[in-house]
Every structure is written in C-alpha cells, then in structure tokens.
XYZ file of C-alpha atoms in Angstrom:
627
model
C -35.574 12.383 -3.256
C -38.268 9.849 -4.262
C -40.376 8.161 -1.759
C -41.419 5.190 -3.774
C -40.335 2.039 -2.342
C -37.538 0.123 -4.155
C -37.734 -3.663 -4.465
C -34.762 -5.662 -2.737
C -33.672 -7.179 -6.216
C -33.615 -3.820 -7.943
C -31.803 -2.251 -5.009
C -29.167 -4.947 -4.996
C -28.803 -4.586 -8.615
C -28.149 -0.909 -8.369
C -25.534 -1.299 -5.729
C -23.884 -3.997 -7.820
C -23.994 -1.726 -10.881
C -21.993 1.012 -9.037
C -19.332 -1.643 -7.823
C -19.293 -3.108 -11.323
C -18.416 0.271 -12.831
C -15.784 0.783 -10.043
C -14.355 -2.623 -10.723
C -13.788 -2.144 -14.393
C -12.463 1.354 -13.779
C -9.931 0.234 -11.203
C -6.208 0.063 -12.029
C -5.256 -3.205 -13.705
C -8.825 -4.219 -14.783
C -9.266 -2.990 -18.401
C -6.214 -0.829 -18.522
C -2.935 -0.690 -16.186
C -3.709 2.814 -14.795
C -7.413 2.149 -14.839
C -10.181 4.244 -16.571
C -10.903 7.248 -14.224
C -13.619 8.657 -16.528
C -15.799 5.447 -15.722
C -15.506 6.302 -12.038
C -17.146 10.047 -12.380
C -20.596 8.961 -12.134
C -20.160 5.355 -11.046
C -21.557 6.079 -7.508
C -24.856 7.243 -9.030
C -26.808 3.899 -9.085
C -26.008 3.345 -5.502
C -26.924 6.877 -4.614
C -30.237 6.580 -6.454
C -31.040 3.221 -4.601
C -29.940 4.388 -1.091
C -32.163 7.346 -1.084
C -35.313 5.129 -1.632
C -37.146 3.251 1.212
C -37.983 -0.338 0.534
C -38.407 -3.769 2.271
C -35.012 -5.591 3.314
C -32.990 -2.514 2.108
C -30.188 -3.087 4.537
C -29.791 -6.693 3.528
C -29.934 -5.863 -0.235
C -27.348 -3.221 0.046
C -25.091 -5.306 2.308
C -25.066 -8.012 -0.209
C -24.397 -5.646 -3.139
C -21.423 -3.925 -1.203
C -20.048 -7.401 -0.219
C -20.075 -8.618 -3.947
C -18.525 -5.249 -5.065
C -15.747 -5.363 -2.338
C -15.143 -8.950 -3.472
C -14.605 -7.777 -7.060
C -11.982 -5.249 -6.131
C -10.269 -7.617 -3.697
C -10.286 -10.428 -6.169
C -6.402 -10.398 -6.367
C -6.610 -12.195 -2.911
C -7.612 -15.342 -4.810
C -4.127 -15.788 -6.038
C -2.797 -16.084 -2.353
C -5.507 -17.214 0.150
C -9.032 -17.556 -1.346
C -10.533 -18.597 1.901
C -10.390 -15.199 3.360
C -11.926 -13.335 0.440
C -15.420 -13.834 1.945
C -14.775 -12.276 5.357
C -12.557 -9.451 4.098
C -15.408 -8.558 1.785
C -18.612 -9.245 3.748
C -17.453 -7.636 7.123
C -16.440 -4.167 5.657
C -19.538 -4.165 3.425
C -21.563 -3.729 6.789
C -20.360 -0.067 7.046
C -21.830 1.412 3.780
C -25.118 -0.614 4.478
C -25.348 1.112 7.874
C -24.532 4.459 6.099
C -27.501 3.828 3.810
C -29.793 3.446 6.843
C -28.747 7.036 7.767
C -29.364 8.392 4.333
C -32.901 6.975 4.274
C -33.641 8.488 7.692
C -32.113 11.850 7.052
C -33.875 15.007 5.700
C -34.852 15.305 2.002
C -31.496 17.040 1.237
C -29.919 16.528 -2.217
C -28.178 13.366 -2.703
C -25.234 15.300 -4.049
C -24.611 16.054 -0.335
C -25.971 12.915 1.402
C -24.213 10.337 -0.901
C -20.716 11.615 -0.420
C -21.417 12.031 3.435
C -22.573 8.291 3.583
C -19.864 6.919 1.284
C -16.904 8.814 3.072
C -18.362 7.978 6.500
C -18.222 4.237 5.665
C -14.811 4.620 4.064
C -13.387 6.341 7.212
C -14.822 3.577 9.421
C -13.483 0.912 7.129
C -10.011 2.690 6.976
C -9.878 3.068 10.710
C -10.948 -0.264 12.176
C -8.229 -2.976 12.378
C -8.407 -6.560 10.799
C -10.551 -8.654 11.215
C -13.196 -5.852 11.689
C -12.317 -4.140 8.497
C -9.822 -4.001 5.543
C -9.126 -0.301 4.321
C -7.326 -1.164 1.044
C -9.725 0.286 -1.596
C -10.845 3.953 -1.275
C -12.781 5.462 -3.990
C -10.357 8.399 -4.594
C -7.607 6.161 -5.760
C -9.333 5.921 -9.015
C -8.108 9.435 -9.784
C -4.428 8.657 -9.447
C -4.058 8.985 -13.276
C -6.081 12.261 -13.669
C -3.451 14.822 -13.848
C -5.955 17.670 -13.582
C -6.936 16.768 -10.135
C -4.377 14.419 -8.327
C -2.175 17.417 -7.140
C -5.159 18.382 -4.815
C -4.050 15.312 -2.717
C -1.429 17.873 -1.191
C -4.223 19.264 0.764
C -6.777 16.404 1.235
C -5.020 13.302 0.230
C -7.391 10.501 -1.075
C -10.187 11.746 1.147
C -11.110 14.695 -0.853
C -10.962 12.808 -3.988
C -13.491 10.191 -2.653
C -15.837 13.017 -1.624
C -15.625 14.711 -5.011
C -16.387 11.379 -6.823
C -19.236 10.443 -4.515
C -20.807 14.036 -4.800
C -20.842 13.574 -8.708
C -22.629 10.252 -8.350
C -25.133 11.851 -5.964
C -25.702 14.576 -8.489
C -26.335 12.030 -11.151
C -28.980 10.306 -8.796
C -30.630 13.792 -8.153
C -30.951 14.354 -11.890
C -32.518 10.928 -12.227
C -34.843 11.571 -9.515
C -35.844 14.898 -11.245
C -36.424 13.131 -14.394
C -38.923 11.035 -12.670
C -41.045 14.015 -11.871
C -40.783 13.710 -8.183
C -40.777 16.558 -5.619
C -37.252 17.661 -6.129
C -38.071 21.378 -6.844
C -35.899 23.670 -8.952
C -34.283 25.441 -5.931
C -33.254 22.242 -4.522
C -31.928 21.159 -7.944
C -29.802 24.085 -8.086
C -28.374 23.308 -4.592
C -27.659 19.704 -5.943
C -25.663 21.131 -8.851
C -23.502 23.242 -6.467
C -23.032 20.523 -4.161
C -22.273 17.941 -6.858
C -19.952 20.020 -8.966
C -18.501 22.243 -6.300
C -16.150 19.531 -4.841
C -14.554 18.463 -7.933
C -14.262 22.071 -9.168
C -12.663 23.137 -5.995
C -10.132 20.193 -6.062
C -9.262 20.881 -9.705
C -8.730 24.616 -8.735
C -6.302 23.542 -5.727
C -4.570 21.278 -8.285
C -3.921 24.121 -10.838
C -2.816 26.332 -7.943
C -0.492 23.604 -6.527
C 3.065 23.364 -7.373
C 5.570 20.806 -5.901
C 8.739 22.237 -4.642
C 11.326 23.113 -7.388
C 13.557 20.215 -7.931
C 17.182 19.309 -8.756
C 18.809 16.129 -9.729
C 19.150 13.689 -6.668
C 20.672 10.240 -6.456
C 21.343 8.185 -9.520
C 19.624 4.814 -8.617
C 19.777 1.437 -10.350
C 16.647 -0.793 -9.563
C 17.177 -4.394 -10.349
C 13.846 -6.398 -10.675
C 14.394 -10.160 -10.403
C 10.904 -11.148 -11.806
C 10.925 -14.349 -9.594
C 7.633 -16.343 -9.226
C 6.601 -16.340 -5.514
C 6.744 -20.045 -5.283
C 10.471 -19.608 -5.112
C 10.244 -17.830 -1.813
C 7.062 -19.379 -0.497
C 8.605 -22.825 -0.850
C 11.699 -21.674 1.049
C 13.902 -23.176 -1.626
C 17.695 -22.327 -1.410
C 17.753 -18.564 -0.985
C 21.460 -18.385 -2.134
C 21.209 -20.310 -5.347
C 17.633 -19.403 -6.272
C 17.615 -15.691 -5.224
C 21.015 -14.234 -4.706
C 23.089 -15.752 -7.570
C 20.765 -14.901 -10.297
C 20.226 -11.440 -8.866
C 24.002 -10.824 -8.908
C 23.881 -11.871 -12.513
C 21.130 -9.423 -13.386
C 22.748 -6.755 -11.397
C 26.136 -7.006 -13.160
C 24.377 -7.136 -16.631
C 22.255 -4.166 -15.708
C 25.369 -2.159 -14.768
C 26.644 -2.686 -18.289
C 23.388 -2.244 -20.058
C 22.546 0.860 -18.337
C 25.707 2.609 -18.700
C 25.266 5.791 -20.637
C 27.119 5.774 -23.953
C 30.395 7.470 -23.705
C 29.976 7.950 -19.970
C 33.295 7.537 -17.910
C 34.240 8.023 -14.320
C 31.521 8.714 -11.891
C 28.799 9.159 -14.524
C 29.373 5.594 -15.633
C 27.888 4.033 -12.716
C 24.883 4.574 -10.242
C 25.192 5.842 -6.784
C 23.185 3.139 -5.225
C 21.876 -0.389 -6.398
C 18.428 -1.238 -5.062
C 17.169 -4.682 -4.656
C 13.670 -5.763 -3.553
C 11.933 -6.967 -0.371
C 13.802 -9.621 1.949
C 16.050 -10.307 -0.990
C 19.405 -10.723 0.881
C 19.683 -14.370 2.196
C 20.600 -14.861 5.732
C 19.227 -13.019 8.703
C 20.967 -9.965 10.379
C 21.428 -9.745 14.124
C 22.823 -6.338 15.387
C 24.911 -6.161 18.571
C 21.909 -6.168 20.916
C 20.468 -9.244 19.235
C 23.648 -10.999 19.174
C 24.159 -10.445 22.881
C 20.744 -11.801 23.523
C 21.510 -14.910 21.550
C 24.591 -15.574 23.479
C 22.392 -15.187 26.830
C 20.117 -17.930 25.548
C 17.185 -15.665 24.144
C 15.249 -17.455 21.595
C 12.183 -16.960 19.483
C 8.558 -17.624 20.826
C 7.733 -21.541 20.723
C 5.245 -20.959 17.922
C 7.567 -18.958 15.699
C 9.288 -20.442 12.640
C 12.811 -20.278 13.992
C 11.845 -21.561 17.484
C 14.114 -24.679 17.402
C 17.381 -23.170 16.081
C 20.588 -23.079 18.237
C 22.830 -20.226 18.912
C 25.463 -21.155 16.094
C 22.747 -21.127 13.463
C 21.785 -17.594 14.379
C 25.396 -16.639 14.154
C 25.795 -18.332 10.733
C 22.791 -16.624 9.286
C 24.115 -13.239 10.299
C 27.695 -13.916 8.995
C 26.250 -15.355 5.686
C 24.330 -12.225 4.993
C 27.239 -9.930 5.716
C 29.552 -12.180 3.506
C 27.346 -11.772 0.652
C 27.356 -7.999 0.969
C 31.119 -8.122 1.408
C 31.290 -10.104 -1.881
C 29.342 -7.243 -3.589
C 31.383 -4.407 -2.143
C 34.757 -6.229 -1.563
C 35.042 -4.510 1.796
C 36.284 -7.295 4.112
C 37.510 -10.979 4.042
C 34.815 -13.518 3.942
C 34.051 -15.466 7.157
C 31.962 -18.417 6.328
C 31.663 -18.670 2.706
C 35.024 -19.845 1.261
C 36.349 -20.076 -2.353
C 34.793 -23.300 -3.308
C 31.435 -22.102 -2.267
C 31.818 -19.159 -4.862
C 33.308 -21.405 -7.591
C 30.178 -23.570 -7.195
C 27.857 -20.596 -7.008
C 28.940 -18.745 -10.184
C 29.578 -21.868 -12.380
C 27.301 -21.339 -15.318
C 26.556 -17.836 -14.292
C 29.299 -15.252 -14.376
C 31.969 -17.848 -14.618
C 35.203 -18.233 -12.726
C 36.268 -14.651 -13.207
C 33.441 -13.513 -10.827
C 34.639 -16.154 -8.202
C 38.306 -14.965 -8.557
C 37.265 -11.453 -7.789
C 35.385 -12.472 -4.816
C 38.411 -14.635 -3.535
C 40.667 -11.549 -4.045
C 38.279 -9.312 -1.995
C 37.498 -7.345 -5.130
C 34.219 -5.735 -5.414
C 31.534 -7.026 -7.787
C 29.857 -3.607 -7.702
C 31.761 -0.520 -9.183
C 33.816 1.280 -6.637
C 31.769 4.110 -5.072
C 28.420 2.403 -5.453
C 26.259 1.655 -2.459
C 23.899 -1.178 -1.962
C 20.427 -1.139 -0.481
C 18.242 -4.329 0.004
C 15.303 -5.691 1.867
C 16.647 -7.760 4.633
C 15.154 -9.739 7.601
C 16.688 -9.168 10.967
C 16.353 -10.097 14.596
C 14.859 -7.700 17.365
C 14.848 -8.326 21.159
C 11.440 -7.666 22.549
C 9.497 -8.582 25.744
C 7.488 -11.611 25.387
C 4.939 -13.434 27.423
C 7.596 -15.155 29.393
C 10.488 -12.665 29.199
C 12.706 -11.673 26.244
C 12.082 -13.063 22.880
C 13.706 -12.876 19.454
C 11.138 -11.622 16.939
C 11.690 -11.016 13.154
C 11.765 -7.661 11.490
C 11.042 -7.024 7.895
C 13.263 -4.153 7.132
C 15.680 -2.366 4.625
C 19.321 -1.803 5.127
C 21.879 0.296 3.174
C 25.583 -0.339 2.859
C 27.957 2.382 1.816
C 30.763 1.701 -0.595
C 33.292 1.052 2.272
C 30.858 -1.507 3.823
C 29.449 0.539 6.681
C 25.862 -0.559 7.443
C 22.973 1.679 8.262
C 20.656 0.912 11.129
C 17.683 -1.298 9.526
C 14.574 0.786 8.643
C 11.607 -1.434 9.901
C 8.412 -1.978 8.077
C 5.645 -0.213 9.793
C 2.448 -1.825 8.810
C 2.577 -5.729 9.123
C 0.320 -7.903 6.934
C -2.331 -9.466 9.197
C -1.954 -13.230 8.917
C 1.160 -12.842 6.590
C 3.574 -11.308 9.095
C 1.695 -11.228 12.322
C -0.860 -13.569 13.717
C -1.990 -11.423 16.523
C -5.318 -9.875 15.293
C -6.223 -13.280 13.788
C -5.914 -15.450 16.966
C -9.661 -15.333 17.686
C -10.274 -17.095 14.233
C -8.514 -20.493 14.447
C -9.612 -21.486 10.999
C -7.616 -18.577 9.606
C -4.609 -19.398 11.602
C -4.817 -23.046 10.303
C -4.806 -21.729 6.868
C -1.682 -19.582 7.465
C 0.200 -22.630 9.031
C -0.680 -24.593 5.880
C 0.842 -21.775 3.757
C 3.761 -20.512 5.909
C 4.329 -23.623 8.185
C 4.143 -21.453 11.192
C 2.447 -18.304 12.591
C 4.551 -15.369 11.475
C 6.415 -13.615 14.216
C 7.215 -10.121 12.923
C 7.386 -6.977 14.895
C 7.862 -3.326 14.402
C 10.650 -2.338 17.000
C 10.496 1.389 16.538
C 9.917 4.444 14.413
C 9.990 4.343 10.646
C 13.610 4.850 9.556
C 14.991 7.407 7.122
C 18.298 6.382 5.468
C 20.919 8.684 3.917
C 21.597 7.685 0.394
C 25.184 8.657 -0.543
C 26.174 9.978 -3.848
C 29.666 9.682 -5.651
C 29.999 13.514 -5.330
C 29.901 13.528 -1.512
C 26.306 14.419 -1.031
C 23.679 12.512 0.913
C 19.955 12.445 0.344
C 17.463 11.556 3.221
C 15.119 8.710 2.047
C 11.934 7.803 3.934
C 11.739 3.902 3.712
C 8.442 1.909 3.317
C 8.256 -1.854 2.938
C 5.433 -3.411 0.655
C 2.021 -3.198 2.712
C 3.326 0.110 3.995
C 2.521 1.551 0.498
C -1.204 1.340 1.119
C -1.040 3.802 4.054
C -0.834 7.527 4.411
C 1.116 7.869 7.604
C 4.252 6.066 6.102
C 4.828 9.043 3.816
C 3.536 11.828 6.089
C 5.097 10.982 9.573
C 8.685 11.044 8.550
C 8.180 14.669 6.910
C 6.554 15.800 10.123
C 9.840 14.681 12.074
C 12.348 16.451 9.823
C 13.293 16.766 6.095
C 12.974 13.939 3.664
C 14.234 14.277 -0.007
C 12.489 11.277 -1.291
C 10.857 7.892 -0.510
C 11.913 4.544 -1.309
C 9.462 1.605 -1.284
C 10.981 -1.825 -1.238
C 8.270 -4.333 -2.062
C 7.446 -8.073 -2.960
C 3.951 -8.284 -4.629
C 4.646 -11.584 -6.457
C 2.330 -13.273 -4.025
C -0.480 -11.900 -6.088
C 0.950 -12.705 -9.656
C -0.125 -10.336 -12.385
C -3.430 -9.495 -10.695
C -4.540 -5.718 -10.266
C -2.987 -5.639 -6.860
C 0.288 -4.387 -8.235
C -1.621 -1.606 -10.225
C -3.393 -0.706 -6.885
C -0.047 -0.234 -5.229
C 1.192 1.924 -8.125
C -1.934 4.052 -7.738
C -1.474 4.374 -3.923
C 2.146 5.386 -4.701
C 1.156 8.251 -7.130
C -1.316 9.765 -4.854
C 1.200 9.499 -1.904
C 3.694 11.296 -3.943
C 1.466 14.109 -4.743
C 0.147 14.395 -1.117
C 3.777 14.425 0.254
C 5.301 16.564 -2.452
C 8.189 14.104 -2.723
C 9.334 11.609 -5.427
C 8.833 8.085 -4.606
C 10.985 5.111 -5.850
C 9.389 1.506 -5.984
C 12.084 -1.239 -6.079
C 10.106 -4.551 -6.240
C 11.012 -8.208 -6.706
C 8.599 -8.729 -9.594
C 6.822 -5.409 -10.525
C 5.995 -2.651 -10.694
C 9.306 -0.912 -10.241
C 9.270 2.760 -11.212
C 10.111 6.336 -10.181
C 7.136 8.570 -9.457
C 7.609 12.368 -9.450
C 6.331 14.647 -6.653
C 3.316 15.547 -8.790
C 2.211 11.872 -9.085
C 3.279 11.446 -12.498
C 5.329 8.163 -13.502
C 8.687 9.297 -14.751
C 10.126 5.892 -15.485
C 9.334 2.225 -14.796
C 10.603 -1.261 -15.543
C 8.886 -2.665 -18.675
C 9.167 -5.936 -20.719
C 7.912 -6.825 -24.254
C 4.563 -5.281 -25.142
C 4.695 -2.858 -22.258
C 4.373 -5.581 -19.704
C 5.324 -4.222 -16.066
C 4.243 -7.098 -13.819
C 5.964 -10.461 -13.228
C 8.945 -9.603 -15.430
C 12.659 -9.236 -14.910
C 14.363 -6.028 -15.708
C 16.379 -2.983 -14.598
C 15.860 0.692 -14.406
C 18.474 3.393 -13.875
C 17.071 6.823 -13.101
C 18.120 10.086 -11.465
C 15.472 10.802 -8.880
C 14.374 14.719 -8.569
C 14.611 16.054 -5.173
C 13.792 19.567 -3.468
C 16.318 21.970 -4.901
C 18.316 24.124 -2.504
C 16.239 27.086 -1.371
C 12.959 25.610 -2.543
C 9.947 25.840 -0.376
C 9.999 22.149 0.510
C 8.227 22.454 3.664
C 5.366 19.792 4.752
C 2.183 19.987 2.661
C -1.284 20.853 4.364
C -1.908 17.040 4.032
C 1.239 15.974 5.635
C 0.666 18.368 8.605
C -2.972 17.213 9.059
C -2.699 13.578 8.059
C -3.453 12.137 11.465
C -6.670 14.164 11.858
C -7.936 13.767 8.232
C -9.838 10.482 8.791
C -11.487 11.971 11.799
C -12.417 15.234 10.380
C -13.867 13.834 7.226
C -15.863 11.102 9.035
C -17.011 13.774 11.675
C -18.190 16.148 8.772
C -20.008 13.174 7.144
C -21.625 12.071 10.414
C -22.701 15.640 11.260
C -24.250 16.040 7.871
C -26.301 12.732 8.181
C -27.311 13.122 11.833
C -28.196 16.765 11.324
C -30.515 15.639 8.412
C -32.204 13.041 10.720
C -32.622 15.536 13.473
C -34.188 18.358 11.173
C -36.768 16.856 8.869
C -38.951 19.144 6.544
C -42.603 19.897 7.457
C -45.331 19.006 5.110
C -47.766 21.853 4.718
C -50.911 21.134 6.982
C -49.240 18.221 8.756
C -47.035 17.713 11.840
C -43.394 17.535 11.584
C -42.151 14.064 10.434
C -39.637 12.673 12.978
C -37.021 9.900 12.494
C -39.183 7.700 14.603
C -41.969 7.825 12.160
C -39.944 5.685 9.699
C -38.592 2.200 10.195
C -34.796 1.393 9.817
C -35.151 0.850 6.114
C -36.572 4.427 5.572
C -40.195 3.184 4.945
C -43.061 5.268 6.651
C -44.080 3.579 9.901
C -47.831 2.270 9.767
C -50.359 4.490 11.709
C -51.798 2.942 14.847
C -55.331 1.804 14.318
C-alpha cells in the first residue's frame, strides 16, 4: 500500500470512477441485463484511493459515494426527485467511514481490506432502516447474468458475490500500487493474488458443483400484463373502466392467442390467470374486518379512507367480489347489475360478454383459477383503540369461487405505503401528501402467505407470495422455505411508478439471484413490466416482450408451465435459506474483525518502535511529532 498522500480532488475522482463503472454496468443502463464484465475490476479505483492517506479524505470519499449512489438510484427521479439527495447522501456515510478503517489498518493487501470495507458498509446500509439508510443496491447483484457464478448464491446469496467483486477490485489496486514501485514485496503480492482471485474462484467452483433440485412440470400459468401508465392509478381515476374492463379484454384475447395449436380439453387453457399488483377494483373485508366495521371501527383520522361510512366499506367489498364472480361465473351479482355490464363492455367485448355475465356464465374458461393483487382491510390496535388499516396483498380464487386468505406484503415502501419511519421529517411527509393526498396507512398483519395454486388435473402447488418491494429482500424467499415446503414463488408487482428506468431491470436482477439462492422458480406478474418466469438456476425461461424486444411499459401476455421440484428430488432448503437471517451479521462481523484486527496489529519498521493507530490522524496521515 502506498503511503503517498492523495489530493482530495483526485480521491473524489477515483471514487466517482468506481461508481461510474458500476453505474454503466448496472442492469438497464447500457443493456437490459447489465454488463457484468465491467464490474469485475470496477472497485479498483476506489480501493486504490481508500488505501492512501490525504487531507479531507473522508469528505472526498463521502462526496464520491453520494454521487455514485445517486447515479444508481436515479430511477427515483421518475417518482419523487426530492428524496434522491437524502437517500444517496446518508447511505454514503457508511463506505466513507469504512475508508477511515482501511487507512488506519495494517499494511495488508487491498485484496483483503477492500472487500472487508465494502461489505462492511454494505451490511450496515442493508441492515439500518429508512431514513438512516437504503439497502437497495448491492454490488453482487451485478453478477445476476453471469451463469458461471450466480449458482453460488445457494450458499452465500448476494453477499458472497459482493465480496468476490470487491476482492478483484482490491487486487487491481494492489497491482497498481506495485507498478508504482512502492513497498509491496513479492510475498505480499502473492498473498494479494490469492486473496483477490480466491473468492471468485471458490464461488465459481461452488456454482459448478451446485445443482438445483430435479424439476417437473408445475402449474400452467397465464400472466396478463396491462402496460398501464402509472398516472392512471396515481390520479385515482375510475378503477373499473380504466383498469378492470381493459384488463378483461386483454385476458380474453390472451386466452385465445396463447392457446396451443390443436389443443383441446384441459390442455387448451391455463390452470391460473395472474394479474398484477392491486389490480382488482374495490377493497376486500374479511369476516373479522366486516364485524369491526359494523361495530363502528374506522381508519385512523389521517388515513385516506377516514371519512367513509359503513355502507361505503360494504359496497367496496361487494364490488370486488362481484368482479371476481363475473370472471368465474360462481354466484349471482349483488351490486353490479346488467346495465352496468352493458355499459362496461360497450366497445370492448360487446354485448356477448355482458350477456354471459348476466347469465352467470364465466368469462374465464371452466377449471381456470384467478390470482390478483388486491387491497384489503385489517383490524389492528391503533393509538386510540381498534383501527382499520390497509393491506397490500394477493388473493387466489379457485374455479368454484372459493377465496384463499390474502397473502400480505411483507416490506412496506417507506413513504409510499407507510409514513411511520418518516414522521420525523415533515418536509418528506408534505411531499407524500402532495403525491398521494394522504399519508399511507398500510400494515403487515401477519406472516407471509403461501397459496396453493390448483391445477386442472387435481394437483396443488405451494406458492410463496411476494408483493413488489418485497422482491428486493432476501427473507421473503427464504423464510417460507424454512417454515415448510414451497414449490415456487410468485411476485405480484407494480413498478410503473418509475417508467422505463433501470428500476425494473434491478428488480429482475434481484429475482434471478433470489431464485438461485432459494433453488426455486420465481414468476413475476407485473402491471407494466418486467413479467417473466425465472428458473431455479437464475436463468430467465420466458418473459413478456414487445416490438424490438421491449420489456418495460408494454402490454402483453405470457403463458408458461413453471418448473417445480420433482417428486423424490432433494428439494430441502439451501445453505443460504437455512442461514439467511445470520448472513448479514456474519459477513459484517468478518469484515469488521479483519479491519479492526489490522488496526490493532500494525507492522514494525526495522529499527523503529511499533506504529500505533494513534500515530495517524482519522484520514490516515502520520501524526506530526511533538516539538
């Protein structure tokens, strides 16, 4: 490691160069799946800078990290530009503090110190809640499309991939230091080669040795992607005419267009039709919620529906159930009469569709189930007693109209679905009120749901359910597998808030690593993209595409048979699934021990006393001797 001080401007430039390489390598920047080769040595400029002392090192690195995080979070400009600065500047503190530790550590190879510092900062950023952090982007996600290593996620998830990339960057910095003719001796260069190449080599070996469970054909699914612009939902336009009716049209067209040539009987139609997030108009109230409404329980005063009366809650529930009944033909309609359907389908499917609804005939084929994102009510204890709170969830209706319990979203979007962590920041809440007209009131009422997807041949497959933002987290795919068998996962999502930005590509990258880590196929059913089926090895098996290969902000449909673990296959939880709650702690602890150990044990210089941490200032500069 070089002792030559580094000027603040050059330090800032090197950190910004690292983030510039990461930004262009990220999914959705220059290529939909990203350019992972650009990420292999991207950490090198930062590693070279972080090992050098210099004036205002902390501030220069903080500014560089903040600029870089803003570049990879730039998709937020599509939704709420005002929060891009805090969501970048605050998390940038953690890698800047990690840089201080590197400069105070022993002169160990950067191939070891760089991954320790990067992963320590990443685990802190991942673990702290908003507004103290934002854990969205992890370095290892850039390897989601590298088929030769992504399978190692079954052992170490994204964390191992992050360490491997940072170690390669550290090795590149060690080579640059050696080329400058500094004191990095050959023995230490050999150690740097082992520490820099060892992690990625080990993960590649684990990938080669890994094998997802043997699979068999699972449920036959039809994903219907609407392609709606977010303004339709955000402006709270008529959810029936603007969302439901066009979606019915797309669904019936898709049933015809995706029907295999010559197929008859059960082979002609899918087992389940899937719609996106909160796509069913109305709002469901289960028996407990309806009893609470009758008792006079209402939402909190600050919630969007605070002023609604009892009949309004009842109507919203019956409307949602009538719409499902129209699709499945399972019971007489209770609030939406014949004239309503005549008006609805005028110019869409025509009078024939309305006639079918009036005769209680199904719009979906007999034997096909229906799954959709829904909003529902939950009864919770509030500040002044019981309150109704919203639930962002998924529900499944079997062909005979039986409804599953709703499977709730696990991770609520700060500011978008819950204002709780942001109430200390009034200016943020004011921005939310301007966008959403109220502070959102969503809650998570219980454990993540697992729904049983029925098939036409009488089987049922257990599907873990994730909703939108859940897709960015590890526990959503690990925790259900620790509780019991899961055959596949379904992600129901709405990412149209962010337009055709890289946000959708990030979500697909998260999905691919999650599938490899869990050893299960994942289905993404979205409102506007990217809808797809990802295999248990992380490979994209099929996806909705438009002209020119477009996969974002388009309308389309995808029919696919999802692979599931075969009978008798070794389909137990992967090592990552079993250890997932501990992995951030263990990786962070490993990184911290290496950095603090390096600080505690500094090398002696021949003929001089041992240099101690106190002999350097926080930026790594040797302290001035006393006169």
